[in-house]
Amino acid sequence: MFIETNDNLKLYVKKSGKGIPCIFIHGGPGAWSKDFEIFCGKQLEKDFEMIYLDQRGCGRSEGYENTDYSINKIVEDIELIRKKLDIKKWVLLAHSFGGIIATSYVNKYQENVCGLILANCALNFNQSLESQINKGCELLNITRKENEISLREEWKQIAYNLVKEDKYYILQYKDYNNYIKMNSIDDEIININMSNQSFNNKSYFLDYCKLSEKINTPTLIITGSEDYAIGVRHFENFKFQDKIIKTINGKHTPYLEDTSEFIKAIEEYAFSIRNR
């Protein structure tokens, strides 16, 4: 189905499964929900009524070069979807950059949320770029040129060289074949307008760790022991009042590479919030 936003964009939304309503907030900036649905959606649909959203300017949703892709605008899209689907309270399940969006939503609409799951999430994009640069220099066997250029330009140079040497996947995946498997799906992404403007969007580069101090929603934080895409210890900056931390011995995409452990952590969390 498609749900129309207040600024007349059609957003791709799919509902499937039974249980607690749960909206998946994908990362990127500029990814989509299809890969997550394919790799672990069916298992989650046993406990949740899953709602898969492609954010504005992403995947199968509309969004143009001059569209507003600010965090606040995406938050309002999510609240509109809740109202359109007539959901009283739901769980937000975010991956990667989606953590910034989900945390911002819960901070504003905490009364509409019964749970928050942050799977390998960034709440400070700059810290995650630092992690990728440091690990990238190690993989490229070069010395970091710190403070010589801006952080974003430095990341672009490192990322370019990692891709050139076919090493960028190491930041995110344990197995090269999983990287290929993910790309075979993500190559189908139709709309990349959000992705194209992401490095120019100031709202993406604020420190959202500070918001976490205000949130008492039960929060499950899933982190990878070797997640260099986000930062192995990035989660230590999260200050949620009611949190559980689950470390998986893996990298950035546990829903693909460590699916059973990932699902088990979420199922246990779902059981705990049902019994509150």
PDB file of C-alpha atoms in Angstrom:
ATOM      1  CA  MET A   1       0.000   0.000   0.000  1.00  0.00           C
ATOM      2  CA  PHE A   2       0.977   3.647  -0.250  1.00  0.00           C
ATOM      3  CA  ILE A   3       0.277   6.312   2.370  1.00  0.00           C
ATOM      4  CA  GLU A   4       0.310   9.951   1.293  1.00  0.00           C
ATOM      5  CA  THR A   5       2.274  12.437   3.388  1.00  0.00           C
ATOM      6  CA  ASN A   6       1.273  15.985   4.303  1.00  0.00           C
ATOM      7  CA  ASP A   7       3.477  17.237   1.451  1.00  0.00           C
ATOM      8  CA  ASN A   8       1.874  14.878  -1.089  1.00  0.00           C
ATOM      9  CA  LEU A   9       4.470  12.093  -1.310  1.00  0.00           C
ATOM     10  CA  LYS A  10       3.386   8.471  -1.571  1.00  0.00           C
ATOM     11  CA  LEU A  11       5.255   6.288   0.947  1.00  0.00           C
ATOM     12  CA  TYR A  12       5.523   2.534   0.478  1.00  0.00           C
ATOM     13  CA  VAL A  13       4.118   0.715   3.548  1.00  0.00           C
ATOM     14  CA  LYS A  14       3.492  -3.024   3.974  1.00  0.00           C
ATOM     15  CA  LYS A  15       1.798  -4.794   6.918  1.00  0.00           C
ATOM     16  CA  SER A  16       2.344  -8.484   7.641  1.00  0.00           C
ATOM     17  CA  GLY A  17       2.083 -10.824  10.636  1.00  0.00           C
ATOM     18  CA  LYS A  18       0.193 -10.844  13.921  1.00  0.00           C
ATOM     19  CA  GLY A  19       1.006  -9.515  17.348  1.00  0.00           C
ATOM     20  CA  ILE A  20       2.357  -6.256  18.742  1.00  0.00           C
ATOM     21  CA  PRO A  21       2.486  -3.576  15.994  1.00  0.00           C
ATOM     22  CA  CYS A  22       6.142  -2.937  15.098  1.00  0.00           C
ATOM     23  CA  ILE A  23       7.442  -0.530  12.456  1.00  0.00           C
ATOM     24  CA  PHE A  24      10.867  -1.162  10.949  1.00  0.00           C
ATOM     25  CA  ILE A  25      12.988   1.974  10.485  1.00  0.00           C
ATOM     26  CA  HIS A  26      15.705   1.216   7.949  1.00  0.00           C
ATOM     27  CA  GLY A  27      19.128   2.799   7.803  1.00  0.00           C
ATOM     28  CA  GLY A  28      21.237   4.334   5.067  1.00  0.00           C
ATOM     29  CA  PRO A  29      20.654   7.201   4.814  1.00  0.00           C
ATOM     30  CA  GLY A  30      18.783   6.019   1.747  1.00  0.00           C
ATOM     31  CA  ALA A  31      18.376   2.262   2.184  1.00  0.00           C
ATOM     32  CA  TRP A  32      14.970   0.495   2.186  1.00  0.00           C
ATOM     33  CA  SER A  33      12.994  -2.164   4.059  1.00  0.00           C
ATOM     34  CA  LYS A  34      13.018  -4.999   1.512  1.00  0.00           C
ATOM     35  CA  ASP A  35      16.269  -6.697   2.560  1.00  0.00           C
ATOM     36  CA  PHE A  36      15.230  -6.757   6.222  1.00  0.00           C
ATOM     37  CA  GLU A  37      11.833  -8.205   5.329  1.00  0.00           C
ATOM     38  CA  ILE A  38      13.419 -10.930   3.192  1.00  0.00           C
ATOM     39  CA  PHE A  39      16.119 -11.998   5.647  1.00  0.00           C
ATOM     40  CA  CYS A  40      14.223 -12.010   8.937  1.00  0.00           C
ATOM     41  CA  GLY A  41      10.720 -10.616   8.460  1.00  0.00           C
ATOM     42  CA  LYS A  42       8.883 -13.950   8.449  1.00  0.00           C
ATOM     43  CA  GLN A  43      10.369 -14.955  11.799  1.00  0.00           C
ATOM     44  CA  LEU A  44       9.480 -11.620  13.407  1.00  0.00           C
ATOM     45  CA  GLU A  45       5.939 -11.767  12.037  1.00  0.00           C
ATOM     46  CA  LYS A  46       5.215 -14.590  14.524  1.00  0.00           C
ATOM     47  CA  ASP A  47       5.470 -12.109  17.415  1.00  0.00           C
ATOM     48  CA  PHE A  48       4.744  -8.791  15.722  1.00  0.00           C
ATOM     49  CA  GLU A  49       2.468  -7.202  13.211  1.00  0.00           C
ATOM     50  CA  MET A  50       5.393  -5.932  11.151  1.00  0.00           C
ATOM     51  CA  ILE A  51       5.091  -2.647   9.285  1.00  0.00           C
ATOM     52  CA  TYR A  52       7.726  -2.178   6.609  1.00  0.00           C
ATOM     53  CA  LEU A  53       8.316   1.418   5.511  1.00  0.00           C
ATOM     54  CA  ASP A  54      10.504   2.808   2.755  1.00  0.00           C
ATOM     55  CA  GLN A  55      11.299   6.338   3.967  1.00  0.00           C
ATOM     56  CA  ARG A  56      10.684   9.367   1.749  1.00  0.00           C
ATOM     57  CA  GLY A  57      13.148   9.423  -1.139  1.00  0.00           C
ATOM     58  CA  CYS A  58      14.049   5.765  -0.580  1.00  0.00           C
ATOM     59  CA  GLY A  59      13.301   2.481  -2.284  1.00  0.00           C
ATOM     60  CA  ARG A  60       9.704   2.320  -3.514  1.00  0.00           C
ATOM     61  CA  SER A  61       8.590   5.625  -1.962  1.00  0.00           C
ATOM     62  CA  GLU A  62       8.361   9.012  -3.628  1.00  0.00           C
ATOM     63  CA  GLY A  63      10.725  11.893  -2.941  1.00  0.00           C
ATOM     64  CA  TYR A  64      12.552  14.285  -5.236  1.00  0.00           C
ATOM     65  CA  GLU A  65      15.778  16.301  -5.376  1.00  0.00           C
ATOM     66  CA  ASN A  66      14.224  19.287  -3.595  1.00  0.00           C
ATOM     67  CA  THR A  67      12.168  17.301  -1.035  1.00  0.00           C
ATOM     68  CA  ASP A  68      12.642  17.955   2.688  1.00  0.00           C
ATOM     69  CA  TYR A  69      14.527  14.935   4.097  1.00  0.00           C
ATOM     70  CA  SER A  70      15.161  16.337   7.575  1.00  0.00           C
ATOM     71  CA  ILE A  71      14.915  14.038  10.587  1.00  0.00           C
ATOM     72  CA  ASN A  72      11.907  15.976  11.847  1.00  0.00           C
ATOM     73  CA  LYS A  73      10.062  15.482   8.544  1.00  0.00           C
ATOM     74  CA  ILE A  74      10.679  11.713   8.609  1.00  0.00           C
ATOM     75  CA  VAL A  75       9.502  11.597  12.240  1.00  0.00           C
ATOM     76  CA  GLU A  76       6.245  13.263  11.199  1.00  0.00           C
ATOM     77  CA  ASP A  77       5.853  10.741   8.357  1.00  0.00           C
ATOM     78  CA  ILE A  78       6.070   7.911  10.898  1.00  0.00           C
ATOM     79  CA  GLU A  79       3.497   9.513  13.183  1.00  0.00           C
ATOM     80  CA  LEU A  80       1.174   9.999  10.215  1.00  0.00           C
ATOM     81  CA  ILE A  81       1.505   6.278   9.377  1.00  0.00           C
ATOM     82  CA  ARG A  82       0.598   5.345  12.967  1.00  0.00           C
ATOM     83  CA  LYS A  83      -2.557   7.439  12.744  1.00  0.00           C
ATOM     84  CA  LYS A  84      -3.497   6.177   9.265  1.00  0.00           C
ATOM     85  CA  LEU A  85      -3.109   2.558  10.418  1.00  0.00           C
ATOM     86  CA  ASP A  86      -5.123   3.304  13.581  1.00  0.00           C
ATOM     87  CA  ILE A  87      -2.413   2.017  15.922  1.00  0.00           C
ATOM     88  CA  LYS A  88      -2.567   3.146  19.545  1.00  0.00           C
ATOM     89  CA  LYS A  89       0.930   2.057  20.594  1.00  0.00           C
ATOM     90  CA  TRP A  90       3.721   0.316  18.736  1.00  0.00           C
ATOM     91  CA  VAL A  91       7.324  -0.839  18.869  1.00  0.00           C
ATOM     92  CA  LEU A  92       9.986   0.871  16.774  1.00  0.00           C
ATOM     93  CA  LEU A  93      12.715  -1.428  15.421  1.00  0.00           C
ATOM     94  CA  ALA A  94      15.566   0.520  13.862  1.00  0.00           C
ATOM     95  CA  HIS A  95      18.775  -0.468  12.111  1.00  0.00           C
ATOM     96  CA  SER A  96      21.929   1.618  11.659  1.00  0.00           C
ATOM     97  CA  PHE A  97      21.164   5.267  10.767  1.00  0.00           C
ATOM     98  CA  GLY A  98      17.515   4.468  11.477  1.00  0.00           C
ATOM     99  CA  GLY A  99      18.396   4.756  15.178  1.00  0.00           C
ATOM    100  CA  ILE A 100      18.601   8.536  14.855  1.00  0.00           C
ATOM    101  CA  ILE A 101      15.109   8.629  13.353  1.00  0.00           C
ATOM    102  CA  ALA A 102      13.610   6.188  15.870  1.00  0.00           C
ATOM    103  CA  THR A 103      15.137   7.922  18.894  1.00  0.00           C
ATOM    104  CA  SER A 104      13.909  11.292  17.624  1.00  0.00           C
ATOM    105  CA  TYR A 105      10.410   9.862  17.171  1.00  0.00           C
ATOM    106  CA  VAL A 106      10.306   8.314  20.660  1.00  0.00           C
ATOM    107  CA  ASN A 107      11.592  11.548  22.196  1.00  0.00           C
ATOM    108  CA  LYS A 108       8.674  13.432  20.619  1.00  0.00           C
ATOM    109  CA  TYR A 109       5.920  10.787  20.779  1.00  0.00           C
ATOM    110  CA  GLN A 110       6.888   8.614  23.738  1.00  0.00           C
ATOM    111  CA  GLU A 111       3.238   8.165  24.733  1.00  0.00           C
ATOM    112  CA  ASN A 112       2.621   6.262  21.477  1.00  0.00           C
ATOM    113  CA  VAL A 113       5.504   3.802  21.948  1.00  0.00           C
ATOM    114  CA  CYS A 114       5.588   0.605  24.019  1.00  0.00           C
ATOM    115  CA  GLY A 115       9.096  -0.441  23.005  1.00  0.00           C
ATOM    116  CA  LEU A 116      12.257   0.579  21.159  1.00  0.00           C
ATOM    117  CA  ILE A 117      14.737  -1.818  19.527  1.00  0.00           C
ATOM    118  CA  LEU A 118      18.008  -0.363  18.268  1.00  0.00           C
ATOM    119  CA  ALA A 119      19.840  -2.923  16.122  1.00  0.00           C
ATOM    120  CA  ASN A 120      23.427  -1.840  15.406  1.00  0.00           C
ATOM    121  CA  CYS A 121      22.342   1.780  15.496  1.00  0.00           C
ATOM    122  CA  ALA A 122      24.165   5.083  15.278  1.00  0.00           C
ATOM    123  CA  LEU A 123      22.991   8.020  17.368  1.00  0.00           C
ATOM    124  CA  ASN A 124      25.961  10.181  16.412  1.00  0.00           C
ATOM    125  CA  PHE A 125      26.825   9.890  12.718  1.00  0.00           C
ATOM    126  CA  ASN A 126      30.176  11.645  13.167  1.00  0.00           C
ATOM    127  CA  GLN A 127      31.338   9.015  15.670  1.00  0.00           C
ATOM    128  CA  SER A 128      30.420   6.279  13.213  1.00  0.00           C
ATOM    129  CA  LEU A 129      32.387   7.979  10.431  1.00  0.00           C
ATOM    130  CA  GLU A 130      35.361   8.117  12.826  1.00  0.00           C
ATOM    131  CA  SER A 131      35.069   4.373  13.385  1.00  0.00           C
ATOM    132  CA  GLN A 132      34.980   3.677   9.651  1.00  0.00           C
ATOM    133  CA  ILE A 133      37.956   5.968   8.988  1.00  0.00           C
ATOM    134  CA  ASN A 134      40.093   4.385  11.723  1.00  0.00           C
ATOM    135  CA  LYS A 135      39.333   0.822  10.663  1.00  0.00           C
ATOM    136  CA  GLY A 136      39.657   1.815   7.014  1.00  0.00           C
ATOM    137  CA  CYS A 137      43.170   3.171   7.553  1.00  0.00           C
ATOM    138  CA  GLU A 138      44.080  -0.113   9.242  1.00  0.00           C
ATOM    139  CA  LEU A 139      42.712  -2.142   6.320  1.00  0.00           C
ATOM    140  CA  LEU A 140      44.493   0.089   3.800  1.00  0.00           C
ATOM    141  CA  ASN A 141      47.693   0.082   5.883  1.00  0.00           C
ATOM    142  CA  ILE A 142      47.945   3.879   5.852  1.00  0.00           C
ATOM    143  CA  THR A 143      48.349   6.566   8.517  1.00  0.00           C
ATOM    144  CA  ARG A 144      45.358   8.760   9.196  1.00  0.00           C
ATOM    145  CA  LYS A 145      45.644  12.427   8.133  1.00  0.00           C
ATOM    146  CA  GLU A 146      43.639  13.726  11.065  1.00  0.00           C
ATOM    147  CA  ASN A 147      42.520  17.391  11.029  1.00  0.00           C
ATOM    148  CA  GLU A 148      43.968  18.021   7.549  1.00  0.00           C
ATOM    149  CA  ILE A 149      40.535  17.883   5.886  1.00  0.00           C
ATOM    150  CA  SER A 150      36.946  17.738   7.121  1.00  0.00           C
ATOM    151  CA  LEU A 151      35.686  14.493   8.635  1.00  0.00           C
ATOM    152  CA  ARG A 152      33.236  13.918   5.788  1.00  0.00           C
ATOM    153  CA  GLU A 153      35.863  14.493   3.082  1.00  0.00           C
ATOM    154  CA  GLU A 154      38.269  12.227   4.930  1.00  0.00           C
ATOM    155  CA  TRP A 155      35.609   9.502   5.076  1.00  0.00           C
ATOM    156  CA  LYS A 156      34.874   9.865   1.357  1.00  0.00           C
ATOM    157  CA  GLN A 157      38.545   9.355   0.498  1.00  0.00           C
ATOM    158  CA  ILE A 158      38.909   6.311   2.764  1.00  0.00           C
ATOM    159  CA  ALA A 159      35.623   4.787   1.578  1.00  0.00           C
ATOM    160  CA  TYR A 160      36.613   5.312  -2.076  1.00  0.00           C
ATOM    161  CA  ASN A 161      39.907   3.465  -1.558  1.00  0.00           C
ATOM    162  CA  LEU A 162      38.253   0.665   0.416  1.00  0.00           C
ATOM    163  CA  VAL A 163      35.720   0.150  -2.379  1.00  0.00           C
ATOM    164  CA  LYS A 164      38.516   0.299  -4.960  1.00  0.00           C
ATOM    165  CA  GLU A 165      40.364  -2.507  -3.150  1.00  0.00           C
ATOM    166  CA  ASP A 166      37.107  -4.417  -2.505  1.00  0.00           C
ATOM    167  CA  LYS A 167      37.570  -4.091   1.255  1.00  0.00           C
ATOM    168  CA  TYR A 168      34.696  -1.815   2.295  1.00  0.00           C
ATOM    169  CA  TYR A 169      32.474  -4.823   3.013  1.00  0.00           C
ATOM    170  CA  ILE A 170      34.794  -5.778   5.913  1.00  0.00           C
ATOM    171  CA  LEU A 171      33.360  -2.892   7.961  1.00  0.00           C
ATOM    172  CA  GLN A 172      29.899  -4.464   7.759  1.00  0.00           C
ATOM    173  CA  TYR A 173      30.041  -8.181   6.948  1.00  0.00           C
ATOM    174  CA  LYS A 174      31.769 -11.299   8.271  1.00  0.00           C
ATOM    175  CA  ASP A 175      31.354 -13.125   4.970  1.00  0.00           C
ATOM    176  CA  TYR A 176      31.901 -11.687   1.488  1.00  0.00           C
ATOM    177  CA  ASN A 177      29.101 -13.896   0.148  1.00  0.00           C
ATOM    178  CA  ASN A 178      26.632 -12.141   2.469  1.00  0.00           C
ATOM    179  CA  TYR A 179      27.761  -8.807   1.091  1.00  0.00           C
ATOM    180  CA  ILE A 180      26.998 -10.093  -2.421  1.00  0.00           C
ATOM    181  CA  LYS A 181      23.648 -11.464  -1.234  1.00  0.00           C
ATOM    182  CA  MET A 182      22.664  -8.089   0.249  1.00  0.00           C
ATOM    183  CA  ASN A 183      23.750  -6.207  -2.869  1.00  0.00           C
ATOM    184  CA  SER A 184      21.685  -8.486  -5.101  1.00  0.00           C
ATOM    185  CA  ILE A 185      18.597  -7.159  -3.312  1.00  0.00           C
ATOM    186  CA  ASP A 186      19.678  -3.568  -2.757  1.00  0.00           C
ATOM    187  CA  ASP A 187      20.614  -3.163  -6.424  1.00  0.00           C
ATOM    188  CA  GLU A 188      16.839  -3.090  -7.037  1.00  0.00           C
ATOM    189  CA  ILE A 189      16.370   0.165  -5.066  1.00  0.00           C
ATOM    190  CA  ILE A 190      14.411   2.546  -7.282  1.00  0.00           C
ATOM    191  CA  ASN A 191      14.641   5.903  -5.498  1.00  0.00           C
ATOM    192  CA  ILE A 192      17.990   7.198  -4.161  1.00  0.00           C
ATOM    193  CA  ASN A 193      17.163  10.901  -3.793  1.00  0.00           C
ATOM    194  CA  MET A 194      17.474  10.835   0.006  1.00  0.00           C
ATOM    195  CA  SER A 195      20.842   9.116  -0.259  1.00  0.00           C
ATOM    196  CA  ASN A 196      22.109  11.645  -2.798  1.00  0.00           C
ATOM    197  CA  GLN A 197      21.643  14.609  -0.460  1.00  0.00           C
ATOM    198  CA  SER A 198      22.510  12.923   2.844  1.00  0.00           C
ATOM    199  CA  PHE A 199      25.947  14.480   3.395  1.00  0.00           C
ATOM    200  CA  ASN A 200      24.470  17.963   3.005  1.00  0.00           C
ATOM    201  CA  ASN A 201      21.700  17.442   5.573  1.00  0.00           C
ATOM    202  CA  LYS A 202      22.760  19.117   8.821  1.00  0.00           C
ATOM    203  CA  SER A 203      20.098  17.309  10.858  1.00  0.00           C
ATOM    204  CA  TYR A 204      21.855  13.974  10.231  1.00  0.00           C
ATOM    205  CA  PHE A 205      25.056  15.091  11.941  1.00  0.00           C
ATOM    206  CA  LEU A 206      23.739  16.204  15.324  1.00  0.00           C
ATOM    207  CA  ASP A 207      24.419  14.239  18.519  1.00  0.00           C
ATOM    208  CA  TYR A 208      21.233  12.276  19.246  1.00  0.00           C
ATOM    209  CA  CYS A 209      22.823  10.413  22.173  1.00  0.00           C
ATOM    210  CA  LYS A 210      21.705  13.381  24.285  1.00  0.00           C
ATOM    211  CA  LEU A 211      18.045  12.629  23.552  1.00  0.00           C
ATOM    212  CA  SER A 212      18.383   9.132  24.986  1.00  0.00           C
ATOM    213  CA  GLU A 213      18.671  10.519  28.543  1.00  0.00           C
ATOM    214  CA  LYS A 214      15.038  11.669  28.365  1.00  0.00           C
ATOM    215  CA  ILE A 215      13.605   8.328  27.205  1.00  0.00           C
ATOM    216  CA  ASN A 216      12.202   5.780  29.683  1.00  0.00           C
ATOM    217  CA  THR A 217      10.628   3.502  27.048  1.00  0.00           C
ATOM    218  CA  PRO A 218      11.928  -0.099  27.431  1.00  0.00           C
ATOM    219  CA  THR A 219      14.856  -0.211  25.015  1.00  0.00           C
ATOM    220  CA  LEU A 220      16.721  -3.200  23.584  1.00  0.00           C
ATOM    221  CA  ILE A 221      20.152  -2.295  22.224  1.00  0.00           C
ATOM    222  CA  ILE A 222      21.675  -4.917  19.915  1.00  0.00           C
ATOM    223  CA  THR A 223      25.331  -4.356  19.086  1.00  0.00           C
ATOM    224  CA  GLY A 224      27.987  -6.223  17.105  1.00  0.00           C
ATOM    225  CA  SER A 225      31.329  -7.102  18.672  1.00  0.00           C
ATOM    226  CA  GLU A 226      33.028  -6.173  15.370  1.00  0.00           C
ATOM    227  CA  ASP A 227      30.632  -3.591  13.982  1.00  0.00           C
ATOM    228  CA  TYR A 228      33.106  -1.066  12.580  1.00  0.00           C
ATOM    229  CA  ALA A 229      30.388   0.590  10.473  1.00  0.00           C
ATOM    230  CA  ILE A 230      28.855   2.078  13.625  1.00  0.00           C
ATOM    231  CA  GLY A 231      31.673   1.719  16.124  1.00  0.00           C
ATOM    232  CA  VAL A 232      32.254  -1.259  18.379  1.00  0.00           C
ATOM    233  CA  ARG A 233      31.695   0.741  21.577  1.00  0.00           C
ATOM    234  CA  HIS A 234      29.370   3.415  20.211  1.00  0.00           C
ATOM    235  CA  PHE A 235      26.426   2.045  22.248  1.00  0.00           C
ATOM    236  CA  GLU A 236      28.210   3.062  25.478  1.00  0.00           C
ATOM    237  CA  ASN A 237      27.145   6.657  24.718  1.00  0.00           C
ATOM    238  CA  PHE A 238      23.445   5.699  24.867  1.00  0.00           C
ATOM    239  CA  LYS A 239      21.758   6.838  28.113  1.00  0.00           C
ATOM    240  CA  PHE A 240      18.278   5.306  27.875  1.00  0.00           C
ATOM    241  CA  GLN A 241      16.722   4.986  31.329  1.00  0.00           C
ATOM    242  CA  ASP A 242      15.358   1.441  30.836  1.00  0.00           C
ATOM    243  CA  LYS A 243      17.730  -0.489  28.596  1.00  0.00           C
ATOM    244  CA  ILE A 244      18.933  -4.020  27.899  1.00  0.00           C
ATOM    245  CA  ILE A 245      22.160  -4.505  25.929  1.00  0.00           C
ATOM    246  CA  LYS A 246      22.665  -7.617  23.808  1.00  0.00           C
ATOM    247  CA  THR A 247      26.056  -8.097  22.151  1.00  0.00           C
ATOM    248  CA  ILE A 248      26.183 -10.444  19.177  1.00  0.00           C
ATOM    249  CA  ASN A 249      29.516 -11.842  18.036  1.00  0.00           C
ATOM    250  CA  GLY A 250      29.256 -10.303  14.599  1.00  0.00           C
ATOM    251  CA  LYS A 251      29.286  -7.179  12.493  1.00  0.00           C
ATOM    252  CA  HIS A 252      26.714  -4.698  11.171  1.00  0.00           C
ATOM    253  CA  THR A 253      23.963  -6.875   9.685  1.00  0.00           C
ATOM    254  CA  PRO A 254      22.940  -9.513  12.271  1.00  0.00           C
ATOM    255  CA  TYR A 255      19.525  -9.920  10.652  1.00  0.00           C
ATOM    256  CA  LEU A 256      21.400 -11.518   7.720  1.00  0.00           C
ATOM    257  CA  GLU A 257      24.518 -13.047   9.277  1.00  0.00           C
ATOM    258  CA  ASP A 258      23.382 -13.983  12.803  1.00  0.00           C
ATOM    259  CA  THR A 259      19.665 -14.315  12.178  1.00  0.00           C
ATOM    260  CA  SER A 260      18.770 -16.900  14.846  1.00  0.00           C
ATOM    261  CA  GLU A 261      20.587 -15.017  17.622  1.00  0.00           C
ATOM    262  CA  PHE A 262      19.114 -11.736  16.430  1.00  0.00           C
ATOM    263  CA  ILE A 263      15.564 -13.132  16.387  1.00  0.00           C
ATOM    264  CA  LYS A 264      16.015 -14.766  19.810  1.00  0.00           C
ATOM    265  CA  ALA A 265      17.062 -11.455  21.395  1.00  0.00           C
ATOM    266  CA  ILE A 266      13.996  -9.723  19.961  1.00  0.00           C
ATOM    267  CA  GLU A 267      11.637 -12.547  20.949  1.00  0.00           C
ATOM    268  CA  GLU A 268      12.873 -12.398  24.557  1.00  0.00           C
ATOM    269  CA  TYR A 269      12.401  -8.639  24.522  1.00  0.00           C
ATOM    270  CA  ALA A 270       8.887  -9.001  23.083  1.00  0.00           C
ATOM    271  CA  PHE A 271       8.012 -11.424  25.890  1.00  0.00           C
ATOM    272  CA  SER A 272       9.292  -8.972  28.516  1.00  0.00           C
ATOM    273  CA  ILE A 273       7.266  -5.997  27.257  1.00  0.00           C
ATOM    274  CA  ARG A 274       4.118  -8.157  26.960  1.00  0.00           C
ATOM    275  CA  ASN A 275       4.393  -9.042  30.610  1.00  0.00           C
ATOM    276  CA  ARG A 276       4.891  -5.525  31.960  1.00  0.00           C
TER     277      ARG A 276
END
